[in-house]
Amino acid sequence: MNVSNYNTTIHADSLDESLPVSISAVPVSRSNALSHKITNVLSTSYADLEIRDALRTLDKRGIHNTPETRRRLRLDLQKDVIESNGDIVKDFGEVAEQLKRIGSIIASLNRCCEDMRRNVTLAQQETAPVLEEASVLLSQKHQIETKLRVLEAFNLHFTISEEDLMVLSNTADPVEDNFFVVLAKIEKIHKDCQILLGTENQQLGLELMEQSSKSLNSAFQKLYRWVQREFKTLNLENPQISSAIRRALRVLAKRPALFQSCLDYFAEAREQILSDAFYVALTGSASDGEHESTKPIEFYAHDPLRYIGDMLAWTHSSTVSEREALEVLFISEGSEIAKGIQLGMASEPWSRRDGDVGTTFDGQTALKQLVNRDLAGVARALHQRVEQVVQSHDDPVLAYKIANLIDFYCITFARLLGAESALLDTLSDLEQSALRQFRANMRDQVLSMQTDLTGAPSDLGIPNFLDEALSRLKDLMKTYDSSLAPASSREAEFQPILNEALNPFLESCENLAKGLSEPATSIFVINCLLTTKTTMSAYDFMTEATAEIDDTIDEHVSKLVEYQHAFLLHTSGLHPPLVALAPLSDSDGDILRIIELESFQPQALTDASQVLDDFLPSALMDAMGNLKRLRSSRMAEEITGEAVGRFCEDFEFVEGRLVAVDLLVAKEGDKAEDGYIAPTPLRKLFPRTSEEIRVLLS
């Protein structure tokens, strides 16, 4: 109430101050009061919010600005305030009554809650043991349910039914898809047992591992025996391995010992079958008396090259067929087999062979090794028969053709089976045997030739033994030219053959030539070498050998040029003057001494000039006659032409000396006193000029 009166007083004072007529009780003069009021009115700011709110309130009450209204305004406002305060007090009284009723209700509720709290406490005290027991039972139930689920999962994962165990161990049941499913489950159980071994209680893991190991051993033994039975019933004439056997071998690879045993059995069976097939192909009849419709290979035994070629071709065909049949297993399934073998070696380290440590299974290598083992029997029979053929013939050309044929198949089999192959080793031995027989036969031929060696033919042509040797060499070169030897090494590889087949015969020709005199010696050697070169030049791998022959021919050509040159000098009479001039120099003294030489005396020069004139008409024909037994007329002309050129050079030298002598003698005569008799010019005694000589000898 005090607050309300205070507010009312404040508002009244404010309103009183804002009125234009002062209601102050302080006695002042009328003029000062009016002035004061006017000043208050003018100083009032109507922008003040309180003033504006007061004016707005008065406007809402609908009060008119009259003197009466202005006098009663304060009283009316105080009256309104008092009435409002009375209403508020009345309302608060009603609120107080309501609060009293609420308080009684709350007290009643508190009493009820207290009673309920006491009842709940008593109930809790009575039911606590029951609830505790129920909680323990629920916890035990949850644990039992969890253990039951674990047991069910454990049994589902780590146990095998009796029916499945019978599938793995009963050898009477066939190996089907169900077998491999159960086997895979057992393998997983065996692997997962290692996890159980890591727990505190290892007994369960050990027992399960022991049981799974026994089951696995039984399963692999059954699979091994089944594969053995399948191999027995397999059509080994056409060894197409079925998908079931391939799958069994992939699984069996996890036991390397059993897997290798199966391969050994298969290889032994295939070796026997292929050996029998090779015998049938050779003879045309099987061991049971049945006969083949095709001609047997031995039908062509009279032709050794075809006989051996047919045997090698049959072996190659069988090798290709064998490889194609086994490629399905070792190439397409090679990665799976390799994984299985690695797992088997990891689980059974004692099954490793020597040298297997750190190595991985290679399908290509295993395929080649198995094909090699399958063909072992064929290789032994082939070696025996080819060796027999090689040893029974003494023709060196035939031996070399056989060696070259075997070398061709060596290259072919190396691509099929690799460099480390038993069959390839057999063929290499046969090739070396044929080459040894070739060398032995050639040495026998050389020895026989040397025994019958008499002398060079009268026409200085090639002897019969060289003709035969060149015929053999031609066959050998033709055979080698068809080989698969690389171009870079062909010449070096054929050199040993050339040393055996040609060089001894050429050495014999040189020995025969030693019993002859020039020019027969050089003509005979050149004839032999030219024929040899003609035979060899048809093949590009004889380039170096042909070049060596050319060098030898050039040496003998030089000898023939020397001989022809000497023949021309002696026959023409030019040799004595040339010999006499040889020690003299170009000085005037030596040139004047020429007159004193015996060969340059007037009579000697006249005789020499006459001999030269007699020589020139038939000189070229006589010189060519010396080389008439040379087989190459072109070479004879070239040799004679070179000798004639050298002869003309010698003649020019002599002619030049004669002219120089005449010039010096003429100079001496000009200086001499009267009565000096000049000697006859040498050119008059020896009038032929070098131009004439070249024309007559051209």
XYZ file of C-alpha atoms in Angstrom:
698
model
C 0.000 0.000 0.000
C 2.852 2.417 0.778
C 4.326 1.727 -2.616
C 1.022 2.549 -4.277
C 0.656 5.798 -2.358
C 4.178 6.702 -3.242
C 3.561 6.092 -6.905
C 0.350 8.026 -6.776
C 2.113 10.942 -5.161
C 4.840 10.908 -7.748
C 2.403 10.908 -10.632
C 0.343 13.590 -9.051
C 3.364 15.826 -8.616
C 4.349 15.261 -12.169
C 0.895 16.074 -13.427
C 0.810 19.096 -11.225
C 4.060 20.338 -12.658
C 2.846 19.795 -16.181
C -0.391 21.701 -15.795
C -0.546 25.256 -17.121
C -2.215 26.445 -13.904
C -0.100 26.136 -10.747
C -1.760 24.570 -7.723
C 1.138 25.345 -5.413
C 0.252 26.543 -1.916
C 3.298 28.740 -1.648
C 2.200 32.415 -1.544
C 3.705 34.356 -4.353
C 2.713 37.346 -6.291
C 0.255 36.864 -9.154
C 2.575 38.236 -11.771
C 5.453 36.031 -10.672
C 3.179 32.983 -10.644
C 1.986 33.653 -14.147
C 5.508 34.223 -15.325
C 6.667 31.067 -13.636
C 3.908 29.002 -15.236
C 4.595 30.378 -18.654
C 8.256 29.547 -18.201
C 7.411 25.942 -17.133
C 5.074 25.458 -20.077
C 7.623 26.740 -22.544
C 10.406 24.702 -21.008
C 8.446 21.429 -21.112
C 9.607 19.031 -23.809
C 6.733 17.149 -25.392
C 9.181 14.777 -26.863
C 9.584 13.199 -23.369
C 8.000 9.700 -23.375
C 6.452 10.115 -19.910
C 4.717 13.347 -20.958
C 3.489 11.730 -24.119
C 2.184 8.680 -22.227
C 0.372 10.929 -19.708
C -1.274 12.921 -22.456
C -2.271 9.735 -24.277
C -3.871 8.405 -21.026
C -5.843 11.611 -20.545
C -7.003 11.414 -24.118
C -8.301 7.896 -23.602
C -10.338 8.974 -20.500
C -12.180 11.517 -22.661
C -11.477 14.444 -20.297
C -12.203 17.874 -21.600
C -9.945 20.764 -20.745
C -12.188 22.850 -18.476
C -11.378 24.628 -15.288
C -13.493 22.213 -13.286
C -11.810 19.297 -14.804
C -8.390 20.713 -14.152
C -9.305 21.345 -10.469
C -10.608 17.800 -9.918
C -8.046 15.978 -12.035
C -5.766 15.127 -9.153
C -8.545 14.010 -6.905
C -10.009 11.825 -9.592
C -6.690 10.205 -10.236
C -6.096 9.478 -6.554
C -9.587 8.011 -6.307
C -8.882 5.707 -9.237
C -5.635 4.607 -7.628
C -7.338 3.824 -4.334
C -10.030 1.786 -6.073
C -7.442 -0.148 -8.036
C -5.490 -0.944 -4.874
C -8.685 -2.223 -3.237
C -9.350 -4.555 -6.139
C -5.834 -5.899 -5.912
C -6.164 -6.569 -2.185
C -9.419 -8.417 -2.764
C -7.825 -10.575 -5.464
C -4.846 -11.408 -3.259
C -7.216 -12.529 -0.511
C -8.810 -15.028 -2.811
C -5.351 -16.260 -3.798
C -4.426 -16.744 -0.157
C -7.552 -18.866 0.419
C -6.641 -21.034 -2.523
C -3.074 -21.451 -1.244
C -4.386 -22.597 2.125
C -6.506 -25.272 0.455
C -3.511 -26.358 -1.660
C -1.323 -26.596 1.435
C -3.825 -28.939 3.095
C -3.958 -31.077 0.001
C -0.145 -31.289 -0.183
C 0.030 -32.280 3.473
C -2.479 -35.059 2.793
C -0.429 -36.219 -0.182
C 2.758 -36.241 1.881
C 1.077 -38.473 4.431
C -0.035 -40.874 1.690
C 3.459 -40.949 0.152
C 5.009 -41.679 3.481
C 2.620 -44.585 3.994
C 3.449 -45.931 0.520
C 7.174 -45.539 1.177
C 6.841 -47.620 4.335
C 4.860 -50.265 2.467
C 7.408 -50.376 -0.412
C 10.263 -50.701 2.028
C 8.545 -53.607 3.736
C 7.836 -55.224 0.329
C 11.453 -54.811 -0.762
C 12.674 -56.380 2.428
C 10.354 -59.336 1.892
C 11.063 -59.875 -1.923
C 14.837 -59.110 -2.008
C 15.952 -62.773 -1.561
C 13.516 -63.927 -4.235
C 14.671 -61.300 -6.723
C 18.318 -62.052 -6.025
C 17.737 -65.744 -6.610
C 15.813 -64.995 -9.836
C 18.669 -62.787 -11.087
C 21.178 -65.544 -10.454
C 18.971 -68.037 -12.278
C 18.560 -65.709 -15.281
C 22.334 -65.173 -15.441
C 22.912 -68.913 -15.322
C 20.302 -69.433 -18.042
C 22.042 -66.881 -20.289
C 25.415 -68.546 -19.737
C 23.966 -71.982 -20.492
C 22.328 -70.711 -23.685
C 25.620 -69.127 -24.786
C 27.519 -72.339 -24.090
C 24.879 -74.300 -25.973
C 25.245 -72.065 -29.024
C 29.056 -72.368 -28.816
C 28.753 -76.138 -28.523
C 26.449 -76.314 -31.518
C 28.807 -74.136 -33.564
C 31.798 -76.158 -32.375
C 30.133 -79.463 -33.278
C 29.073 -78.068 -36.636
C 32.624 -76.909 -37.423
C 34.890 -79.455 -35.749
C 32.970 -82.710 -35.956
C 32.253 -84.986 -38.899
C 29.304 -87.280 -39.137
C 29.744 -91.017 -39.397
C 28.343 -90.962 -42.931
C 30.966 -88.426 -43.996
C 33.710 -90.464 -42.358
C 32.559 -93.502 -44.306
C 32.725 -91.455 -47.513
C 36.368 -90.655 -46.767
C 37.513 -94.104 -45.644
C 35.381 -96.646 -47.458
C 37.382 -97.739 -50.498
C 34.333 -99.396 -52.039
C 32.634 -96.044 -52.544
C 33.658 -94.101 -55.654
C 35.449 -90.769 -55.409
C 32.827 -88.184 -56.260
C 32.162 -84.528 -55.497
C 30.904 -85.378 -52.000
C 34.305 -86.911 -51.203
C 36.144 -83.711 -52.052
C 33.635 -81.602 -50.067
C 34.141 -83.706 -46.944
C 37.909 -83.765 -47.502
C 38.007 -79.982 -47.726
C 36.033 -79.769 -44.457
C 38.456 -82.150 -42.712
C 41.413 -80.089 -43.967
C 39.815 -76.919 -42.607
C 39.199 -78.629 -39.250
C 42.809 -79.773 -39.138
C 44.009 -76.258 -39.890
C 41.671 -74.617 -37.351
C 42.850 -76.997 -34.623
C 45.972 -74.895 -34.454
C 43.814 -72.109 -32.997
C 42.629 -74.448 -30.242
C 46.221 -75.278 -29.430
C 46.732 -71.628 -28.560
C 44.176 -71.774 -25.714
C 44.818 -72.699 -22.101
C 43.204 -76.131 -22.472
C 45.114 -77.753 -25.375
C 43.794 -81.263 -24.824
C 40.740 -80.742 -27.012
C 42.853 -79.313 -29.833
C 45.287 -82.231 -29.659
C 42.494 -84.805 -29.728
C 40.746 -83.125 -32.653
C 44.008 -82.777 -34.559
C 44.779 -86.450 -34.026
C 41.332 -87.470 -35.244
C 41.486 -85.148 -38.265
C 44.981 -86.395 -39.145
C 43.748 -89.997 -39.139
C 40.772 -89.026 -41.270
C 43.005 -87.130 -43.712
C 45.419 -90.033 -44.012
C 42.551 -92.414 -44.704
C 41.107 -90.024 -47.275
C 44.394 -89.534 -49.098
C 45.057 -93.282 -49.080
C 41.638 -93.879 -50.597
C 42.241 -91.147 -53.169
C 45.674 -92.588 -53.971
C 44.288 -96.103 -54.496
C 41.433 -94.725 -56.571
C 43.848 -92.830 -58.863
C 45.901 -96.007 -59.217
C 42.788 -97.935 -60.271
C 41.809 -95.195 -62.699
C 45.272 -95.268 -64.243
C 44.934 -99.012 -64.730
C 41.665 -98.595 -66.622
C 42.819 -95.458 -68.472
C 43.123 -95.742 -72.239
C 46.872 -95.360 -72.400
C 46.813 -95.424 -76.199
C 45.099 -92.050 -75.981
C 46.007 -90.737 -72.532
C 43.445 -87.956 -72.231
C 43.225 -87.437 -68.462
C 39.641 -86.821 -67.342
C 38.566 -83.900 -65.179
C 37.947 -86.234 -62.206
C 41.506 -87.581 -62.329
C 42.910 -84.074 -62.762
C 40.987 -82.914 -59.705
C 42.172 -85.933 -57.739
C 45.778 -85.227 -58.710
C 45.414 -81.581 -57.683
C 44.234 -82.666 -54.247
C 46.763 -85.489 -54.040
C 49.543 -82.956 -54.668
C 49.165 -81.971 -51.004
C 50.832 -85.320 -50.282
C 53.975 -85.031 -52.449
C 54.999 -88.656 -51.828
C 51.641 -90.070 -52.972
C 51.492 -87.625 -55.870
C 54.967 -88.617 -57.054
C 54.098 -92.297 -56.677
C 51.093 -91.815 -58.961
C 53.229 -90.053 -61.529
C 55.818 -92.835 -61.315
C 53.159 -95.443 -61.940
C 51.786 -93.455 -64.859
C 55.263 -92.962 -66.326
C 56.080 -96.677 -66.060
C 52.824 -97.611 -67.750
C 53.309 -95.078 -70.526
C 56.917 -96.168 -71.014
C 55.816 -99.762 -71.533
C 52.983 -98.776 -73.865
C 55.179 -96.494 -75.984
C 57.933 -99.108 -76.147
C 55.420 -101.677 -77.395
C 54.002 -99.157 -79.867
C 57.507 -98.415 -81.153
C 58.159 -102.134 -81.585
C 54.894 -102.492 -83.498
C 55.805 -99.538 -85.725
C 59.198 -101.098 -86.407
C 58.137 -104.674 -87.100
C 54.485 -104.325 -88.040
C 53.357 -106.948 -85.529
C 52.501 -106.732 -81.841
C 53.591 -109.144 -79.149
C 50.147 -110.802 -79.251
C 50.535 -111.626 -82.939
C 48.321 -108.890 -84.368
C 49.589 -107.146 -87.513
C 49.410 -103.505 -88.507
C 47.914 -102.458 -91.825
C 50.709 -99.956 -92.572
C 54.174 -100.925 -93.708
C 56.619 -101.370 -90.839
C 59.590 -99.059 -90.516
C 61.987 -101.979 -90.921
C 60.616 -102.476 -94.435
C 62.918 -99.605 -95.410
C 65.930 -100.869 -93.493
C 67.829 -101.160 -96.781
C 67.748 -97.357 -96.977
C 69.557 -96.359 -93.757
C 68.736 -92.655 -93.996
C 65.007 -93.228 -94.462
C 65.035 -95.978 -91.854
C 66.532 -93.709 -89.222
C 64.416 -90.765 -90.369
C 61.206 -92.804 -89.978
C 62.209 -93.888 -86.475
C 62.973 -90.297 -85.470
C 59.753 -89.043 -87.064
C 57.733 -91.646 -85.143
C 59.484 -90.635 -81.929
C 58.768 -86.972 -82.593
C 55.108 -87.648 -83.345
C 54.743 -89.683 -80.161
C 56.462 -86.960 -78.151
C 54.107 -84.287 -79.470
C 51.054 -86.454 -78.759
C 52.302 -87.258 -75.266
C 52.963 -83.611 -74.506
C 49.567 -82.470 -75.776
C 47.822 -85.129 -73.682
C 49.636 -84.116 -70.495
C 49.555 -80.350 -71.040
C 45.973 -80.245 -69.716
C 47.210 -81.456 -66.332
C 50.505 -79.636 -65.930
C 49.789 -76.352 -67.712
C 46.146 -75.518 -67.016
C 46.289 -77.123 -63.539
C 49.934 -76.293 -62.849
C 49.304 -73.436 -60.425
C 46.903 -75.501 -58.305
C 49.301 -78.447 -58.212
C 52.147 -76.111 -57.249
C 50.115 -74.708 -54.343
C 49.248 -78.221 -53.194
C 52.856 -79.394 -53.348
C 54.062 -76.348 -51.429
C 51.457 -76.975 -48.735
C 52.433 -80.638 -48.611
C 56.125 -79.832 -48.267
C 55.352 -77.335 -45.518
C 53.322 -79.911 -43.578
C 55.627 -82.840 -44.397
C 59.179 -81.455 -44.610
C 60.554 -85.003 -44.530
C 58.969 -85.628 -47.955
C 61.356 -83.209 -49.658
C 63.927 -84.706 -51.999
C 67.523 -83.618 -52.113
C 67.746 -80.216 -53.769
C 64.032 -79.443 -53.298
C 64.652 -76.895 -50.544
C 63.621 -73.437 -51.717
C 62.355 -74.686 -55.076
C 58.818 -74.303 -56.411
C 56.808 -76.570 -58.649
C 57.057 -75.660 -62.322
C 54.370 -77.125 -64.571
C 56.467 -76.859 -67.722
C 59.439 -78.590 -66.106
C 57.265 -81.355 -64.636
C 55.611 -81.883 -68.003
C 58.950 -82.217 -69.773
C 60.280 -84.591 -67.124
C 57.221 -86.846 -67.330
C 57.334 -86.945 -71.151
C 61.037 -87.801 -70.911
C 60.291 -90.686 -68.584
C 57.474 -91.905 -70.841
C 59.893 -92.013 -73.793
C 62.791 -93.631 -71.924
C 62.089 -97.085 -73.392
C 61.735 -95.678 -76.893
C 65.023 -93.812 -76.449
C 66.862 -97.022 -75.512
C 65.482 -98.928 -78.511
C 66.193 -95.981 -80.814
C 69.780 -95.720 -79.569
C 70.416 -99.397 -80.151
C 69.038 -99.492 -83.691
C 70.582 -96.227 -84.884
C 73.951 -97.199 -83.422
C 73.710 -100.514 -85.264
C 72.971 -98.785 -88.572
C 75.805 -96.278 -88.133
C 78.365 -98.951 -87.297
C 77.350 -101.219 -90.177
C 78.080 -98.745 -93.000
C 81.435 -97.384 -94.107
C 80.166 -94.572 -96.320
C 81.313 -91.308 -94.735
C 78.657 -89.282 -96.573
C 75.936 -91.522 -95.192
C 77.364 -91.202 -91.678
C 77.388 -87.426 -91.963
C 73.850 -87.331 -93.344
C 72.729 -89.408 -90.404
C 74.530 -87.053 -88.005
C 72.944 -84.028 -89.684
C 69.506 -85.648 -89.549
C 69.945 -86.399 -85.855
C 71.119 -82.821 -85.262
C 67.913 -81.555 -86.866
C 65.856 -83.637 -84.470
C 68.060 -82.533 -81.572
C 67.037 -78.953 -82.249
C 63.399 -80.006 -82.612
C 63.348 -82.028 -79.391
C 65.167 -79.262 -77.508
C 62.216 -76.982 -78.236
C 59.765 -79.632 -77.056
C 61.531 -81.040 -74.003
C 64.155 -78.449 -73.076
C 67.925 -78.702 -73.033
C 68.042 -81.104 -70.070
C 66.309 -84.128 -71.547
C 67.217 -87.817 -71.489
C 65.940 -88.238 -75.038
C 67.987 -85.247 -76.147
C 71.054 -86.757 -74.475
C 70.432 -89.984 -76.383
C 70.185 -88.129 -79.679
C 73.325 -86.133 -78.876
C 75.207 -89.380 -78.218
C 73.951 -90.786 -81.508
C 75.010 -87.632 -83.324
C 78.494 -87.818 -81.835
C 78.657 -91.523 -82.696
C 77.707 -90.779 -86.318
C 80.326 -88.032 -86.504
C 82.954 -90.378 -85.056
C 81.995 -92.950 -87.666
C 82.222 -90.257 -90.345
C 85.741 -89.318 -89.235
C 86.794 -92.977 -89.053
C 85.425 -93.662 -92.532
C 87.127 -90.586 -93.915
C 90.453 -91.598 -92.424
C 90.050 -95.025 -93.956
C 89.411 -93.340 -97.303
C 92.515 -91.175 -96.887
C 94.632 -94.155 -95.891
C 93.403 -96.126 -98.903
C 94.096 -93.153 -101.173
C 97.614 -92.708 -99.832
C 98.316 -96.397 -100.352
C 97.281 -96.263 -104.013
C 98.945 -92.908 -104.671
C 101.168 -93.108 -107.796
C 101.680 -89.760 -109.474
C 100.018 -86.752 -111.020
C 98.019 -87.277 -114.232
C 99.899 -86.587 -117.427
C 97.463 -83.813 -118.386
C 97.948 -82.245 -114.943
C 94.194 -82.534 -114.345
C 92.732 -83.372 -110.957
C 93.431 -86.926 -109.823
C 90.611 -89.392 -109.373
C 90.858 -89.393 -105.590
C 90.333 -85.612 -105.511
C 87.423 -85.903 -107.919
C 85.821 -88.444 -105.596
C 86.614 -86.306 -102.575
C 84.987 -83.257 -104.179
C 81.942 -85.328 -105.068
C 81.667 -86.384 -101.424
C 82.280 -82.808 -100.296
C 79.476 -81.600 -102.526
C 77.083 -84.065 -100.904
C 78.297 -83.035 -97.460
C 77.861 -79.332 -98.185
C 74.421 -79.917 -99.634
C 73.454 -81.853 -96.525
C 74.822 -79.214 -94.173
C 73.172 -76.411 -96.151
C 69.764 -77.923 -95.330
C 70.511 -77.979 -91.594
C 69.131 -75.540 -89.001
C 72.551 -74.270 -87.937
C 72.563 -70.479 -87.317
C 74.078 -68.404 -90.085
C 76.596 -66.782 -87.754
C 78.287 -70.078 -86.871
C 77.724 -72.176 -89.990
C 81.223 -71.669 -91.365
C 82.946 -72.463 -88.075
C 80.783 -75.552 -87.482
C 81.519 -76.954 -90.951
C 85.270 -76.393 -90.670
C 85.933 -79.732 -88.857
C 84.073 -81.552 -91.638
C 86.153 -79.736 -94.216
C 89.328 -80.703 -92.399
C 88.370 -84.367 -92.621
C 86.745 -84.465 -96.065
C 88.997 -82.160 -98.128
C 92.245 -81.068 -96.538
C 93.935 -84.515 -96.557
C 93.235 -84.863 -100.281
C 94.554 -81.389 -101.065
C 97.684 -82.209 -99.062
C 98.094 -85.361 -101.173
C 97.823 -83.244 -104.331
C 100.576 -80.965 -103.006
C 102.734 -84.021 -102.300
C 102.211 -85.193 -105.876
C 103.112 -81.727 -107.129
C 106.451 -81.916 -105.349
C 107.534 -84.593 -107.806
C 106.985 -82.253 -110.743
C 108.982 -79.300 -112.035
C 107.793 -75.830 -112.914
C 105.496 -74.933 -114.476
C 103.863 -78.363 -114.083
C 103.905 -78.077 -110.282
C 101.986 -74.824 -110.153
C 99.677 -75.801 -113.019
C 98.722 -79.052 -111.288
C 98.097 -77.351 -107.953
C 96.106 -74.537 -109.562
C 93.983 -77.026 -111.510
C 93.163 -78.897 -108.296
C 92.422 -75.724 -106.364
C 90.290 -74.194 -109.120
C 88.143 -77.296 -109.291
C 87.854 -77.310 -105.523
C 86.924 -73.634 -105.460
C 84.280 -74.129 -108.127
C 82.737 -76.897 -106.044
C 82.798 -74.863 -102.833
C 81.752 -71.455 -104.132
C 78.109 -72.492 -104.496
C 77.625 -72.290 -100.702
C 77.834 -69.124 -98.642
C 79.291 -70.869 -95.581
C 82.474 -71.677 -97.557
C 83.572 -68.045 -97.888
C 86.638 -68.258 -95.669
C 87.732 -71.611 -97.115
C 87.358 -70.213 -100.630
C 89.420 -67.156 -99.633
C 92.222 -69.431 -98.384
C 92.177 -71.303 -101.674
C 92.375 -67.979 -103.548
C 95.458 -67.057 -101.528
C 97.130 -70.369 -102.414
C 96.180 -69.944 -106.087
C 97.686 -66.439 -106.067
C 100.968 -67.848 -104.746
C 101.172 -70.375 -107.566
C 100.053 -67.785 -110.118
C 102.992 -65.639 -109.016
C 105.284 -68.596 -109.593
C 103.870 -69.074 -113.088
C 104.301 -65.378 -113.848
C 107.939 -65.650 -112.785
C 108.369 -68.724 -114.946
C 106.810 -67.084 -118.003
C 108.851 -63.968 -117.450
C 112.042 -65.980 -117.247
C 110.983 -67.942 -120.343
C 110.533 -64.732 -122.327
C 113.867 -63.300 -121.162
C 115.865 -66.439 -122.011
C 114.131 -67.214 -125.270
C 114.382 -63.643 -126.538
C 118.091 -63.365 -125.725
C 117.431 -60.388 -123.486
C 118.570 -62.127 -120.342
C 122.419 -61.660 -120.804
C 122.228 -57.872 -121.424
C 119.783 -57.460 -118.575
C 121.996 -59.371 -116.183
C 125.021 -57.331 -117.276
C 123.173 -54.038 -116.650
C 121.852 -55.044 -113.248
C 124.883 -53.952 -111.140
C 125.375 -50.600 -112.938
C 123.962 -47.316 -111.747
C 122.644 -44.322 -113.673
C 125.891 -42.351 -113.467
C 127.682 -41.321 -116.678
C 130.688 -43.401 -115.744
C 128.647 -46.598 -115.322
C 126.762 -45.855 -118.543
C 130.024 -45.446 -120.508
C 131.244 -48.727 -119.051
C 128.375 -50.480 -120.850
C 130.409 -50.326 -124.095
C 133.077 -52.407 -122.489
C 130.668 -55.165 -121.366
C 130.857 -58.392 -123.324
C 127.123 -58.547 -123.870
C 127.205 -55.112 -125.545
C 129.951 -55.770 -128.004
C 128.885 -55.206 -131.649
C 128.807 -58.875 -132.497
C 127.018 -59.847 -129.302
C 124.395 -57.163 -129.816
C 123.930 -58.177 -133.446
C 123.434 -61.798 -132.401
C 121.043 -60.751 -129.644
C 119.059 -58.649 -132.103
C 118.807 -61.611 -134.464
C 117.632 -63.909 -131.677
C 115.039 -61.332 -130.691
C 113.772 -61.088 -134.258
C 113.480 -64.852 -134.460
C 111.694 -64.935 -131.089
C 109.050 -62.281 -131.589
C 106.810 -63.902 -134.266
C 105.969 -66.945 -132.144
C 106.802 -65.617 -128.682
C 103.213 -65.293 -127.462
C 102.185 -68.688 -128.770
C 105.244 -70.328 -127.248
C 104.527 -68.685 -123.909
C 100.875 -69.772 -123.991
C 102.048 -73.263 -124.880
C 103.765 -73.465 -121.520
C 100.340 -73.087 -119.834
C 98.256 -75.207 -122.194
C 97.527 -77.754 -119.440
C 96.129 -75.046 -117.163
C 92.374 -75.613 -117.037
C 91.525 -71.908 -116.970
C 92.434 -70.289 -120.277
C 91.517 -66.899 -118.877
C 93.997 -67.342 -116.055
C 96.650 -68.504 -118.582
C 96.117 -65.345 -120.599
C 96.316 -63.179 -117.469
C 99.549 -64.884 -116.336
C 101.115 -64.571 -119.784
C 99.940 -60.988 -120.124
C 101.524 -60.044 -116.784
C 104.771 -61.783 -117.791
C 104.766 -59.974 -121.167
C 104.252 -56.663 -119.382
C 107.249 -57.301 -117.157
C 109.264 -58.391 -120.215
C 108.380 -55.137 -121.995
C 109.474 -53.187 -118.932
C 112.819 -55.011 -118.991
C 113.181 -54.265 -122.700
C 112.481 -50.590 -122.086
C 115.176 -50.591 -119.434
C 117.750 -52.089 -121.832
C 116.618 -49.760 -124.602
C 117.001 -46.773 -122.344
C 120.547 -47.750 -121.441
C 121.484 -48.156 -125.114
C 120.112 -44.727 -125.948
C 121.969 -43.200 -122.991
C 125.232 -44.809 -124.126
C 124.836 -43.457 -127.658
C 124.154 -39.952 -126.360
C 127.202 -39.924 -124.096
C 129.422 -41.319 -126.860
C 128.210 -38.615 -129.236
C 129.020 -35.941 -126.674
C 132.508 -37.358 -126.217
C 133.023 -37.336 -130.025
C 132.123 -33.682 -130.235
C 134.790 -32.888 -127.700
C 137.459 -35.126 -129.316
C 140.184 -33.885 -131.651
C 140.325 -34.438 -135.360
C 140.970 -38.005 -136.391
C 138.698 -39.467 -133.685
C 136.740 -42.424 -135.013
C 133.378 -42.809 -133.260
C 132.180 -46.355 -132.519
C 129.044 -47.716 -134.151
C 125.907 -46.609 -132.236
C 124.440 -49.429 -130.217
C 120.929 -48.659 -131.416
C 121.960 -49.525 -134.949
C 123.177 -52.901 -133.746
C 120.004 -53.422 -131.617
C 117.303 -51.482 -133.495
C 114.062 -52.893 -131.984
C 111.980 -50.390 -129.997
C 109.718 -51.046 -127.011
C 106.664 -49.920 -128.986
C 107.354 -52.587 -131.571
C 107.807 -55.193 -128.874
C 104.482 -54.288 -127.252
C 102.694 -54.430 -130.576
C 104.194 -57.785 -131.523
C 103.480 -59.309 -128.080
C 100.021 -57.854 -127.636
